[in-house]
Amino acid sequence: MRTQIATLAAAGLVGAGLTVFAAGADAATTTHEAESATVTAGVVESNHAGFTGTGFVNTDNAVGSSVQWSPQAAAGTATLRFRFANGTAVNRPMRITVNGTEVSPALTFPGTGAWTTWQDATVTATLKAGANTIVAASTTATGGPNLDSLTVIDRATGGGTPVAVNGQLRVCGVKLCNQYGRPIQLRGMSTHGLQWYPNCVNNASLDALAGDWQADHLRLSMYIQEGGYETNPRQFTDRMHALIEQVSARGMYVIVDWHQLTPGDPHYNLERARTFFAEIAQRHGSKPNILYDVANEPNGTPWSRIKTYHEAIIPTIRAADPDAVILLGTHGWGSLGVSDGGSEADVINNPVNATNIMYTFHFYAGSHGTEYLNTLSRAADRIPVFVTEFGTQTASGDGANNFTRSQQYLDLMAQKKISWTNWNYSDDSRSGAVFNSGTCPGGPFAGTSRLKPAGVWIRDHLKSPADAFPTA
Ligand code: GCU
Ligand code: CA
């Protein structure tokens, strides 16, 4: 966020008591045996060992032979895990539908080596609350495999969360890839400055963000100046530890945002950054869901100098968290240089000397038109880019929304799988804060009753289209 909001400095708000969220006691995945499901053109058998329950379904070797389950689930993204055996050497694809909607035209059920050797095939899908109709139907004349069971790992169980599905991320070429090496797009929210709006990040708001909003990640925006980290490093670091645990408990990715802004030269805060990131990486480096955002919006500083900051801070993080993706702020307030009279070529021609890194891009659709849009589009073909902050209004985070321009950005980012993060999940009075003033800390944070127009719009775009992360 580039605009100073000095009038809102509210000393003393930081460090309010926090209860660390514990995963629900009812967390459990449910397995549904095929032999108890509805079988069309197939028979229940038990002549090949290794099945669970009392048997398995031998689907007829014909197009359309199928098994239909009707599991109860929580609303949201879930992983569907089919246990199967295929004693042939040939794939036995099945079409998977959920409540009549196709989630996979031909899920792969490869040969397992023997009819007694059972494996899993998984696909992600959006489930509704209550009963869901899940059908696996053979798509070729060779029929499906022998089907043992369906396990539904839904969001209520913690199993179908973005982190459970995607695991440790890494940069592959110019994309962000999941644990299966497949490119993904993360869509999430940023907090406002934690020194100003700590009351908007609590168990209820995080439950809503993960469940009702279907966010994949939360960026924890920790300012350094303006009443932020520098005023009490111990307290801010402890708060970050607690928030990382709370977000992680809900299966979302965390972007740890070192929100330097004024002064614009990140070297000004390098020693502070080393202290902070060393401790964060040490404590959380073994988690699969941490991304480090090491310089929010460098400005008034040439790229060549920002690059030397990145090359100074990266080793501090790598020492304790060698495999994390590190996000690197670009010149011109994260505009890949455009707002400082530069361009993405400055970065492309002088890249940071490190691997598993992405460059950040920020935009505000009310201020930043085609020049910025085209910059993002061009850059994303050449270097890994992660949009760690954007708004649908002007660069102040306030003013009229431009949803038409915002949609152009979202379409581009969907097409190129550029991850994005919307500013901001707070009840600040400005138009870019999703909640009406006074919503925090009590909520409600789910639904639309407390949302400003930008909040309604962005929540819609987080929920739809639903995540469809590749799992193979
Ligand atoms: C064999 C095997 C069955 C299997 C069938 C098939 O008959 O015993 O369990 O379903 O091959 O090819 O589909
Ligand atoms: Ca068969």
Tab-separated table of C-alpha atoms and ligand atoms in Angstrom:
chain	number	residue	atom	x	y	z
A	1	MET	CA	0.000	0.000	0.000
A	2	ARG	CA	1.633	3.177	-1.078
A	3	THR	CA	-0.419	5.833	0.681
A	4	GLN	CA	0.529	6.771	4.174
A	5	ILE	CA	-2.350	6.611	6.564
A	6	ALA	CA	-0.772	8.493	9.406
A	7	THR	CA	-4.080	9.781	10.723
A	8	LEU	CA	-5.094	6.287	11.655
A	9	ALA	CA	-2.085	5.442	13.763
A	10	ALA	CA	-3.586	3.854	16.807
A	11	ALA	CA	-0.842	2.998	19.205
A	12	GLY	CA	-1.604	0.272	21.673
A	13	LEU	CA	-3.810	-1.814	19.430
A	14	VAL	CA	-1.036	-4.220	18.639
A	15	GLY	CA	-0.502	-7.146	20.908
A	16	ALA	CA	-4.127	-7.683	21.790
A	17	GLY	CA	-4.624	-11.166	23.181
A	18	LEU	CA	-4.709	-13.950	20.659
A	19	THR	CA	-6.066	-17.429	20.953
A	20	VAL	CA	-4.303	-19.801	18.653
A	21	PHE	CA	-6.834	-21.760	16.668
A	22	ALA	CA	-6.872	-25.500	17.128
A	23	ALA	CA	-8.230	-27.721	14.395
A	24	GLY	CA	-11.770	-28.870	15.085
A	25	ALA	CA	-12.260	-32.036	17.078
A	26	ASP	CA	-14.670	-33.327	14.459
A	27	ALA	CA	-11.949	-33.335	11.837
A	28	ALA	CA	-12.052	-36.655	10.016
A	29	THR	CA	-12.095	-37.803	6.458
A	30	THR	CA	-14.837	-40.177	5.418
A	31	THR	CA	-14.425	-43.240	3.274
A	32	HIS	CA	-17.379	-44.558	1.314
A	33	GLU	CA	-17.127	-48.140	0.119
A	34	ALA	CA	-17.967	-48.819	-3.512
A	35	GLU	CA	-19.831	-52.017	-2.561
A	36	SER	CA	-22.306	-49.861	-0.612
A	37	ALA	CA	-22.809	-47.356	-3.442
A	38	THR	CA	-25.181	-47.456	-6.402
A	39	VAL	CA	-23.699	-49.597	-9.165
A	40	THR	CA	-24.758	-49.361	-12.800
A	41	ALA	CA	-23.429	-52.107	-15.098
A	42	GLY	CA	-21.088	-53.726	-12.643
A	43	VAL	CA	-20.917	-56.302	-9.883
A	44	VAL	CA	-19.678	-56.413	-6.307
A	45	GLU	CA	-16.881	-58.947	-5.927
A	46	SER	CA	-14.231	-59.936	-3.391
A	47	ASN	CA	-11.929	-62.278	-5.282
A	48	HIS	CA	-8.910	-59.919	-5.359
A	49	ALA	CA	-7.374	-59.295	-1.944
A	50	GLY	CA	-6.415	-55.944	-0.509
A	51	PHE	CA	-9.779	-54.199	-0.666
A	52	THR	CA	-11.286	-52.386	2.285
A	53	GLY	CA	-14.777	-53.125	3.586
A	54	THR	CA	-16.380	-56.276	2.241
A	55	GLY	CA	-15.468	-56.071	-1.432
A	56	PHE	CA	-15.082	-53.879	-4.476
A	57	VAL	CA	-16.998	-53.082	-7.616
A	58	ASN	CA	-15.953	-54.721	-10.859
A	59	THR	CA	-17.332	-52.332	-13.455
A	60	ASP	CA	-18.459	-53.869	-16.714
A	61	ASN	CA	-15.965	-53.423	-19.492
A	62	ALA	CA	-18.194	-51.030	-21.373
A	63	VAL	CA	-18.713	-47.301	-21.815
A	64	GLY	CA	-20.955	-45.908	-19.076
A	65	SER	CA	-20.521	-48.549	-16.402
A	66	SER	CA	-20.495	-46.554	-13.199
A	67	VAL	CA	-20.544	-46.200	-9.445
A	68	GLN	CA	-22.532	-43.431	-7.749
A	69	TRP	CA	-21.891	-42.260	-4.191
A	70	SER	CA	-23.956	-39.788	-2.135
A	71	PRO	CA	-21.657	-38.527	0.623
A	72	GLN	CA	-22.402	-35.732	3.062
A	73	ALA	CA	-19.856	-32.918	2.932
A	74	ALA	CA	-19.091	-29.356	3.913
A	75	ALA	CA	-19.335	-26.643	1.271
A	76	GLY	CA	-16.138	-25.812	-0.556
A	77	THR	CA	-13.219	-27.369	-2.280
A	78	ALA	CA	-12.590	-31.026	-1.538
A	79	THR	CA	-10.275	-33.746	-2.650
A	80	LEU	CA	-11.968	-36.893	-3.983
A	81	ARG	CA	-9.735	-39.914	-3.588
A	82	PHE	CA	-10.714	-43.095	-5.456
A	83	ARG	CA	-9.072	-46.360	-4.376
A	84	PHE	CA	-8.766	-48.745	-7.288
A	85	ALA	CA	-6.910	-51.649	-8.874
A	86	ASN	CA	-6.207	-52.139	-12.548
A	87	GLY	CA	-4.465	-55.404	-13.366
A	88	THR	CA	-3.930	-54.451	-16.988
A	89	ALA	CA	-1.244	-52.236	-18.488
A	90	VAL	CA	-3.783	-49.851	-19.985
A	91	ASN	CA	-5.327	-46.751	-18.435
A	92	ARG	CA	-9.044	-47.193	-17.595
A	93	PRO	CA	-10.277	-43.565	-17.611
A	94	MET	CA	-13.483	-42.544	-15.869
A	95	ARG	CA	-15.546	-39.405	-16.171
A	96	ILE	CA	-16.113	-37.846	-12.738
A	97	THR	CA	-19.167	-35.694	-12.097
A	98	VAL	CA	-20.259	-33.953	-8.924
A	99	ASN	CA	-23.908	-32.934	-8.662
A	100	GLY	CA	-24.177	-33.227	-12.431
A	101	THR	CA	-21.129	-31.058	-13.149
A	102	GLU	CA	-18.114	-32.654	-14.789
A	103	VAL	CA	-14.975	-32.250	-12.681
A	104	SER	CA	-12.845	-34.523	-14.833
A	105	PRO	CA	-13.703	-35.716	-18.356
A	106	ALA	CA	-11.331	-38.659	-18.038
A	107	LEU	CA	-9.611	-39.181	-14.709
A	108	THR	CA	-6.640	-41.484	-15.168
A	109	PHE	CA	-6.741	-44.950	-13.567
A	110	PRO	CA	-3.436	-46.404	-14.744
A	111	GLY	CA	-2.369	-50.015	-14.508
A	112	THR	CA	-1.409	-50.907	-10.935
A	113	GLY	CA	0.509	-54.077	-11.824
A	114	ALA	CA	-2.037	-56.561	-10.469
A	115	TRP	CA	-5.722	-56.772	-9.552
A	116	THR	CA	-4.583	-57.152	-5.943
A	117	THR	CA	-2.514	-53.964	-6.014
A	118	TRP	CA	-4.603	-50.954	-4.988
A	119	GLN	CA	-3.758	-47.290	-5.559
A	120	ASP	CA	-5.367	-43.866	-5.266
A	121	ALA	CA	-6.489	-41.489	-7.986
A	122	THR	CA	-7.452	-37.997	-6.838
A	123	VAL	CA	-9.276	-35.011	-8.221
A	124	THR	CA	-10.437	-31.775	-6.590
A	125	ALA	CA	-14.027	-30.622	-6.784
A	126	THR	CA	-16.414	-28.124	-5.279
A	127	LEU	CA	-18.945	-29.708	-2.959
A	128	LYS	CA	-22.102	-28.278	-1.493
A	129	ALA	CA	-23.186	-28.559	2.099
A	130	GLY	CA	-25.119	-31.753	2.758
A	131	ALA	CA	-25.553	-34.652	0.344
A	132	ASN	CA	-23.572	-34.648	-2.902
A	133	THR	CA	-23.915	-36.978	-5.878
A	134	ILE	CA	-20.542	-38.189	-7.113
A	135	VAL	CA	-20.396	-40.443	-10.164
A	136	ALA	CA	-17.449	-42.249	-11.712
A	137	ALA	CA	-18.357	-43.587	-15.159
A	138	SER	CA	-16.254	-45.543	-17.646
A	139	THR	CA	-15.424	-43.615	-20.792
A	140	THR	CA	-14.060	-46.405	-22.963
A	141	ALA	CA	-15.055	-49.907	-23.995
A	142	THR	CA	-12.408	-51.345	-21.675
A	143	GLY	CA	-14.496	-50.078	-18.761
A	144	GLY	CA	-13.227	-48.689	-15.503
A	145	PRO	CA	-10.861	-50.222	-12.971
A	146	ASN	CA	-12.058	-52.255	-10.015
A	147	LEU	CA	-13.206	-49.583	-7.559
A	148	ASP	CA	-12.742	-50.106	-3.837
A	149	SER	CA	-13.832	-46.834	-2.247
A	150	LEU	CA	-14.192	-43.069	-2.429
A	151	THR	CA	-12.688	-40.905	0.284
A	152	VAL	CA	-13.939	-37.346	0.538
A	153	ILE	CA	-11.487	-34.949	2.100
A	154	ASP	CA	-13.454	-31.755	2.424
A	155	ARG	CA	-12.530	-28.369	3.753
A	156	ALA	CA	-14.209	-28.971	7.089
A	157	THR	CA	-11.734	-31.742	7.765
A	158	GLY	CA	-8.714	-29.631	6.898
A	159	GLY	CA	-7.859	-32.154	4.222
A	160	GLY	CA	-9.135	-30.408	1.138
A	161	THR	CA	-7.545	-27.074	1.893
A	162	PRO	CA	-5.283	-25.288	-0.577
A	163	VAL	CA	-2.220	-26.320	1.427
A	164	ALA	CA	-3.351	-29.947	1.796
A	165	VAL	CA	-3.862	-30.203	-1.948
A	166	ASN	CA	-0.860	-28.233	-3.184
A	167	GLY	CA	1.743	-28.767	-0.455
A	168	GLN	CA	5.134	-27.124	-0.731
A	169	LEU	CA	5.197	-24.718	-3.651
A	170	ARG	CA	8.095	-23.972	-5.931
A	171	VAL	CA	8.802	-21.873	-8.955
A	172	CYS	CA	8.848	-23.827	-12.220
A	173	GLY	CA	9.911	-21.746	-15.196
A	174	VAL	CA	7.874	-18.547	-14.906
A	175	LYS	CA	5.009	-20.216	-13.014
A	176	LEU	CA	4.198	-21.138	-9.436
A	177	CYS	CA	3.899	-24.907	-9.165
A	178	ASN	CA	2.422	-27.202	-6.554
A	179	GLN	CA	3.794	-30.429	-5.075
A	180	TYR	CA	2.827	-32.281	-8.251
A	181	GLY	CA	4.904	-29.899	-10.347
A	182	ARG	CA	1.788	-28.445	-11.935
A	183	PRO	CA	1.246	-24.682	-12.370
A	184	ILE	CA	-1.355	-23.182	-10.070
A	185	GLN	CA	-2.872	-19.792	-9.377
A	186	LEU	CA	-3.427	-18.722	-5.767
A	187	ARG	CA	-6.159	-16.177	-5.047
A	188	GLY	CA	-6.260	-14.546	-1.642
A	189	MET	CA	-6.481	-11.443	0.489
A	190	SER	CA	-4.090	-9.095	2.238
A	191	THR	CA	-4.670	-7.666	5.670
A	192	HIS	CA	-4.404	-3.942	6.184
A	193	GLY	CA	-1.539	-2.761	8.371
A	194	LEU	CA	-1.460	-5.013	11.415
A	195	GLN	CA	-0.606	-2.017	13.603
A	196	TRP	CA	-3.917	-0.396	12.663
A	197	TYR	CA	-6.410	-3.217	12.195
A	198	PRO	CA	-5.412	-6.111	14.462
A	199	ASN	CA	-9.085	-6.622	15.332
A	200	CYS	CA	-9.879	-7.739	11.789
A	201	VAL	CA	-7.665	-10.813	12.041
A	202	ASN	CA	-9.212	-13.195	14.554
A	203	ASN	CA	-10.545	-16.743	14.654
A	204	ALA	CA	-13.946	-15.770	13.274
A	205	SER	CA	-12.586	-13.656	10.431
A	206	LEU	CA	-10.064	-16.337	9.479
A	207	ASP	CA	-12.754	-19.043	9.565
A	208	ALA	CA	-14.782	-16.909	7.168
A	209	LEU	CA	-11.812	-16.216	4.930
A	210	ALA	CA	-10.977	-19.907	4.600
A	211	GLY	CA	-14.526	-21.226	4.428
A	212	ASP	CA	-17.028	-18.704	3.135
A	213	TRP	CA	-14.531	-16.652	1.111
A	214	GLN	CA	-12.575	-19.693	-0.145
A	215	ALA	CA	-9.305	-17.756	-0.022
A	216	ASP	CA	-6.121	-19.666	-0.793
A	217	HIS	CA	-3.848	-17.367	1.151
A	218	LEU	CA	-3.611	-14.423	3.487
A	219	ARG	CA	-0.886	-11.817	3.248
A	220	LEU	CA	0.016	-10.545	6.704
A	221	SER	CA	0.906	-6.919	6.134
A	222	MET	CA	3.405	-5.841	8.743
A	223	TYR	CA	4.483	-2.230	8.280
A	224	ILE	CA	7.989	-1.396	9.429
A	225	GLN	CA	7.524	2.338	9.896
A	226	GLU	CA	4.340	4.314	10.621
A	227	GLY	CA	3.899	2.708	14.014
A	228	GLY	CA	4.873	-0.750	12.809
A	229	TYR	CA	7.694	-3.228	13.465
A	230	GLU	CA	10.386	-0.680	14.345
A	231	THR	CA	8.395	0.519	17.353
A	232	ASN	CA	8.452	-2.894	19.042
A	233	PRO	CA	10.226	-5.673	17.125
A	234	ARG	CA	9.579	-8.311	19.794
A	235	GLN	CA	5.849	-7.668	19.945
A	236	PHE	CA	5.387	-7.566	16.172
A	237	THR	CA	7.442	-10.700	15.651
A	238	ASP	CA	5.433	-12.564	18.278
A	239	ARG	CA	2.233	-11.389	16.703
A	240	MET	CA	3.426	-12.637	13.327
A	241	HIS	CA	4.249	-16.043	14.869
A	242	ALA	CA	0.741	-16.317	16.290
A	243	LEU	CA	-0.971	-15.230	13.092
A	244	ILE	CA	1.073	-17.644	10.980
A	245	GLU	CA	-0.178	-20.470	13.220
A	246	GLN	CA	-3.776	-19.296	12.967
A	247	VAL	CA	-3.716	-19.049	9.179
A	248	SER	CA	-1.829	-22.336	8.819
A	249	ALA	CA	-4.374	-24.136	10.996
A	250	ARG	CA	-6.970	-23.304	8.345
A	251	GLY	CA	-4.975	-24.722	5.454
A	252	MET	CA	-4.187	-21.421	3.774
A	253	TYR	CA	-0.845	-20.168	2.509
A	254	VAL	CA	0.714	-17.269	4.402
A	255	ILE	CA	2.548	-14.387	2.801
A	256	VAL	CA	4.794	-12.790	5.402
A	257	ASP	CA	4.823	-9.207	4.180
A	258	TRP	CA	7.743	-6.985	5.200
A	259	HIS	CA	5.746	-3.876	4.463
A	260	GLN	CA	8.528	-1.330	3.983
A	261	LEU	CA	7.212	1.748	2.225
A	262	THR	CA	8.693	5.005	3.505
A	263	PRO	CA	11.616	5.296	3.088
A	264	GLY	CA	11.427	3.593	-0.283
A	265	ASP	CA	14.946	2.189	-0.225
A	266	PRO	CA	14.697	-1.268	1.368
A	267	HIS	CA	18.333	-1.089	2.476
A	268	TYR	CA	17.176	1.337	5.162
A	269	ASN	CA	15.580	-1.620	6.970
A	270	LEU	CA	18.013	-4.376	5.977
A	271	GLU	CA	19.350	-5.112	9.453
A	272	ARG	CA	15.832	-5.189	10.872
A	273	ALA	CA	14.770	-7.487	8.040
A	274	ARG	CA	17.654	-9.859	8.773
A	275	THR	CA	16.662	-10.098	12.429
A	276	PHE	CA	12.990	-10.601	11.643
A	277	PHE	CA	13.266	-13.078	8.776
A	278	ALA	CA	15.933	-15.154	10.513
A	279	GLU	CA	13.526	-15.788	13.391
A	280	ILE	CA	10.467	-16.325	11.179
A	281	ALA	CA	12.286	-18.784	8.924
A	282	GLN	CA	13.755	-20.580	11.921
A	283	ARG	CA	10.343	-21.018	13.561
A	284	HIS	CA	8.234	-21.761	10.487
A	285	GLY	CA	10.687	-23.028	7.872
A	286	SER	CA	9.455	-26.600	8.137
A	287	LYS	CA	5.903	-25.601	7.245
A	288	PRO	CA	4.950	-26.053	3.580
A	289	ASN	CA	2.830	-22.905	3.360
A	290	ILE	CA	5.067	-19.889	4.007
A	291	LEU	CA	5.956	-17.354	1.315
A	292	TYR	CA	8.306	-14.518	2.177
A	293	ASP	CA	7.480	-11.072	0.762
A	294	VAL	CA	10.694	-9.271	1.602
A	295	ALA	CA	10.024	-5.729	0.372
A	296	ASN	CA	6.490	-4.476	-0.086
A	297	GLU	CA	6.921	-1.433	-2.333
A	298	PRO	CA	10.408	-0.116	-2.982
A	299	ASN	CA	10.213	3.366	-4.502
A	300	GLY	CA	12.466	6.241	-5.493
A	301	THR	CA	15.304	3.737	-5.661
A	302	PRO	CA	16.842	2.227	-8.808
A	303	TRP	CA	16.254	-1.451	-9.493
A	304	SER	CA	19.984	-2.143	-9.347
A	305	ARG	CA	20.019	-1.111	-5.700
A	306	ILE	CA	16.814	-2.957	-4.807
A	307	LYS	CA	18.357	-6.060	-6.346
A	308	THR	CA	21.332	-5.862	-3.963
A	309	TYR	CA	18.901	-5.744	-1.030
A	310	HIS	CA	17.198	-8.909	-2.274
A	311	GLU	CA	20.532	-10.647	-2.705
A	312	ALA	CA	21.396	-9.659	0.866
A	313	ILE	CA	18.177	-10.879	2.513
A	314	ILE	CA	17.576	-14.103	0.531
A	315	PRO	CA	20.467	-16.041	2.177
A	316	THR	CA	19.110	-15.187	5.634
A	317	ILE	CA	15.849	-16.938	4.784
A	318	ARG	CA	17.409	-19.802	2.848
A	319	ALA	CA	19.621	-20.678	5.809
A	320	ALA	CA	16.564	-21.841	7.753
A	321	ASP	CA	13.999	-22.427	5.006
A	322	PRO	CA	15.820	-23.638	1.920
A	323	ASP	CA	12.816	-24.551	-0.213
A	324	ALA	CA	10.445	-21.620	0.296
A	325	VAL	CA	9.337	-19.353	-2.508
A	326	ILE	CA	10.620	-15.815	-1.891
A	327	LEU	CA	8.741	-12.841	-3.335
A	328	LEU	CA	10.799	-9.845	-4.387
A	329	GLY	CA	9.494	-6.280	-4.451
A	330	THR	CA	10.083	-4.342	-7.648
A	331	HIS	CA	10.815	-0.663	-8.247
A	332	GLY	CA	8.126	1.974	-8.594
A	333	TRP	CA	5.983	0.745	-5.669
A	334	GLY	CA	5.917	-2.804	-6.980
A	335	SER	CA	5.023	-1.753	-10.518
A	336	LEU	CA	7.956	-3.494	-12.210
A	337	GLY	CA	9.298	0.022	-12.567
A	338	VAL	CA	6.458	1.676	-14.453
A	339	SER	CA	5.557	4.152	-11.701
A	340	ASP	CA	9.218	5.193	-11.414
A	341	GLY	CA	9.710	5.719	-15.146
A	342	GLY	CA	11.231	2.272	-15.677
A	343	SER	CA	9.927	-0.986	-17.010
A	344	GLU	CA	10.036	-4.753	-16.578
A	345	ALA	CA	13.113	-4.768	-18.825
A	346	ASP	CA	15.129	-3.383	-15.904
A	347	VAL	CA	14.441	-6.638	-14.040
A	348	ILE	CA	14.609	-8.984	-17.024
A	349	ASN	CA	18.015	-7.572	-17.988
A	350	ASN	CA	19.330	-7.558	-14.432
A	351	PRO	CA	17.634	-10.396	-12.559
A	352	VAL	CA	18.237	-11.260	-8.936
A	353	ASN	CA	20.890	-13.922	-8.604
A	354	ALA	CA	18.861	-16.607	-6.835
A	355	THR	CA	16.456	-19.437	-7.591
A	356	ASN	CA	12.908	-20.170	-6.480
A	357	ILE	CA	12.020	-16.474	-6.501
A	358	MET	CA	9.177	-14.448	-7.952
A	359	TYR	CA	8.928	-10.728	-8.640
A	360	THR	CA	5.984	-8.830	-7.251
A	361	PHE	CA	3.559	-6.596	-9.094
A	362	HIS	CA	1.002	-4.242	-7.521
A	363	PHE	CA	-1.768	-2.401	-9.301
A	364	TYR	CA	-4.863	-0.367	-8.516
A	365	ALA	CA	-7.386	-0.669	-11.314
A	366	GLY	CA	-8.786	2.840	-10.765
A	367	SER	CA	-5.359	4.362	-11.406
A	368	HIS	CA	-3.436	1.864	-13.476
A	369	GLY	CA	-4.655	1.255	-17.015
A	370	THR	CA	-3.389	-0.466	-20.110
A	371	GLU	CA	0.269	0.473	-19.653
A	372	TYR	CA	0.337	-1.472	-16.382
A	373	LEU	CA	-1.853	-4.255	-17.706
A	374	ASN	CA	0.418	-4.726	-20.703
A	375	THR	CA	3.487	-4.621	-18.482
A	376	LEU	CA	2.081	-7.412	-16.330
A	377	SER	CA	1.171	-9.460	-19.375
A	378	ARG	CA	4.598	-9.099	-21.015
A	379	ALA	CA	6.556	-9.595	-17.810
A	380	ALA	CA	4.694	-12.761	-16.819
A	381	ASP	CA	5.917	-14.440	-20.005
A	382	ARG	CA	9.543	-13.716	-19.118
A	383	ILE	CA	9.920	-13.819	-15.328
A	384	PRO	CA	7.926	-15.339	-12.450
A	385	VAL	CA	5.441	-12.717	-11.257
A	386	PHE	CA	3.186	-12.795	-8.179
A	387	VAL	CA	0.623	-10.037	-7.611
A	388	THR	CA	1.000	-9.574	-3.870
A	389	GLU	CA	-1.355	-6.592	-3.778
A	390	PHE	CA	-4.053	-5.034	-5.928
A	391	GLY	CA	-7.185	-2.965	-5.499
A	392	THR	CA	-10.229	-2.324	-7.625
A	393	GLN	CA	-10.041	1.433	-6.857
A	394	THR	CA	-7.352	4.108	-7.010
A	395	ALA	CA	-3.813	3.764	-5.705
A	396	SER	CA	-4.799	5.315	-2.388
A	397	GLY	CA	-7.008	2.287	-1.717
A	398	ASP	CA	-9.949	4.660	-1.891
A	399	GLY	CA	-12.209	6.260	-4.483
A	400	ALA	CA	-14.436	4.770	-7.143
A	401	ASN	CA	-14.072	1.127	-8.122
A	402	ASN	CA	-13.254	0.296	-11.716
A	403	PHE	CA	-14.613	-3.237	-11.952
A	404	THR	CA	-14.361	-3.291	-15.746
A	405	ARG	CA	-10.611	-2.724	-15.624
A	406	SER	CA	-10.314	-5.034	-12.629
A	407	GLN	CA	-11.989	-7.799	-14.617
A	408	GLN	CA	-9.445	-7.340	-17.427
A	409	TYR	CA	-6.654	-7.859	-14.910
A	410	LEU	CA	-8.367	-10.907	-13.408
A	411	ASP	CA	-8.939	-12.449	-16.820
A	412	LEU	CA	-5.279	-11.974	-17.699
A	413	MET	CA	-4.137	-13.415	-14.375
A	414	ALA	CA	-6.430	-16.429	-14.722
A	415	GLN	CA	-5.182	-17.084	-18.231
A	416	LYS	CA	-1.494	-16.864	-17.270
A	417	LYS	CA	-1.934	-18.394	-13.810
A	418	ILE	CA	-0.630	-15.294	-12.062
A	419	SER	CA	-1.426	-15.499	-8.371
A	420	TRP	CA	-3.179	-12.487	-6.858
A	421	THR	CA	-3.827	-10.865	-3.508
A	422	ASN	CA	-6.506	-8.265	-2.921
A	423	TRP	CA	-6.047	-5.242	-0.648
A	424	ASN	CA	-7.598	-5.453	1.960
A	425	TYR	CA	-9.375	-7.600	4.574
A	426	SER	CA	-10.255	-4.889	7.082
A	427	ASP	CA	-12.978	-2.440	8.052
A	428	ASP	CA	-10.956	0.674	7.240
A	429	SER	CA	-13.219	3.474	6.000
A	430	ARG	CA	-11.730	3.535	2.486
A	431	SER	CA	-13.498	1.858	-0.439
A	432	GLY	CA	-10.806	-0.816	-0.801
A	433	ALA	CA	-11.365	-2.276	2.654
A	434	VAL	CA	-13.894	-5.053	2.164
A	435	PHE	CA	-15.881	-4.563	5.391
A	436	ASN	CA	-17.989	-1.612	6.482
A	437	SER	CA	-16.530	0.407	9.349
A	438	GLY	CA	-17.282	-1.176	12.685
A	439	THR	CA	-17.414	-4.773	11.420
A	440	CYS	CA	-14.294	-5.788	13.348
A	441	PRO	CA	-13.858	-7.590	15.651
A	442	GLY	CA	-17.374	-9.049	15.911
A	443	GLY	CA	-18.265	-9.654	12.282
A	444	PRO	CA	-20.141	-11.242	10.727
A	445	PHE	CA	-17.326	-11.874	8.257
A	446	ALA	CA	-19.124	-14.533	6.191
A	447	GLY	CA	-21.795	-13.623	3.677
A	448	THR	CA	-22.253	-10.152	2.218
A	449	SER	CA	-24.187	-8.247	4.885
A	450	ARG	CA	-21.183	-6.244	6.067
A	451	LEU	CA	-19.386	-5.857	2.751
A	452	LYS	CA	-18.661	-2.740	0.754
A	453	PRO	CA	-19.047	-3.048	-3.060
A	454	ALA	CA	-15.372	-3.966	-3.472
A	455	GLY	CA	-15.862	-6.692	-0.883
A	456	VAL	CA	-18.859	-8.191	-2.642
A	457	TRP	CA	-16.961	-8.147	-5.934
A	458	ILE	CA	-13.753	-9.690	-4.661
A	459	ARG	CA	-15.507	-12.357	-2.566
A	460	ASP	CA	-17.403	-13.412	-5.708
A	461	HIS	CA	-14.141	-13.685	-7.601
A	462	LEU	CA	-12.510	-15.762	-4.891
A	463	LYS	CA	-15.422	-18.196	-4.787
A	464	SER	CA	-16.036	-18.397	-8.528
A	465	PRO	CA	-14.584	-20.043	-10.390
A	466	ALA	CA	-13.780	-22.471	-7.598
A	467	ASP	CA	-10.229	-23.694	-7.205
A	468	ALA	CA	-9.427	-26.643	-9.451
A	469	PHE	CA	-5.879	-27.482	-8.451
A	470	PRO	CA	-4.264	-30.256	-10.490
A	471	THR	CA	-3.237	-33.254	-8.376
A	472	ALA	CA	-1.399	-35.410	-10.861
B	1	GCU	C1	-10.452	-59.743	-14.646
B	1	GCU	C2	-10.461	-59.429	-13.169
B	1	GCU	C3	-11.621	-58.487	-12.828
B	1	GCU	C4	-11.563	-57.256	-13.697
B	1	GCU	C5	-11.546	-57.644	-15.147
B	1	GCU	C6	-11.410	-56.453	-16.089
B	1	GCU	O1	-11.579	-60.485	-14.974
B	1	GCU	O2	-10.565	-60.604	-12.401
B	1	GCU	O3	-11.596	-58.146	-11.440
B	1	GCU	O4	-12.628	-56.383	-13.426
B	1	GCU	O5	-10.450	-58.501	-15.384
B	1	GCU	O6	-10.593	-56.469	-16.985
B	1	GCU	O7	-12.162	-55.490	-15.967
B	2	CA	CA	-14.179	-55.009	-15.000
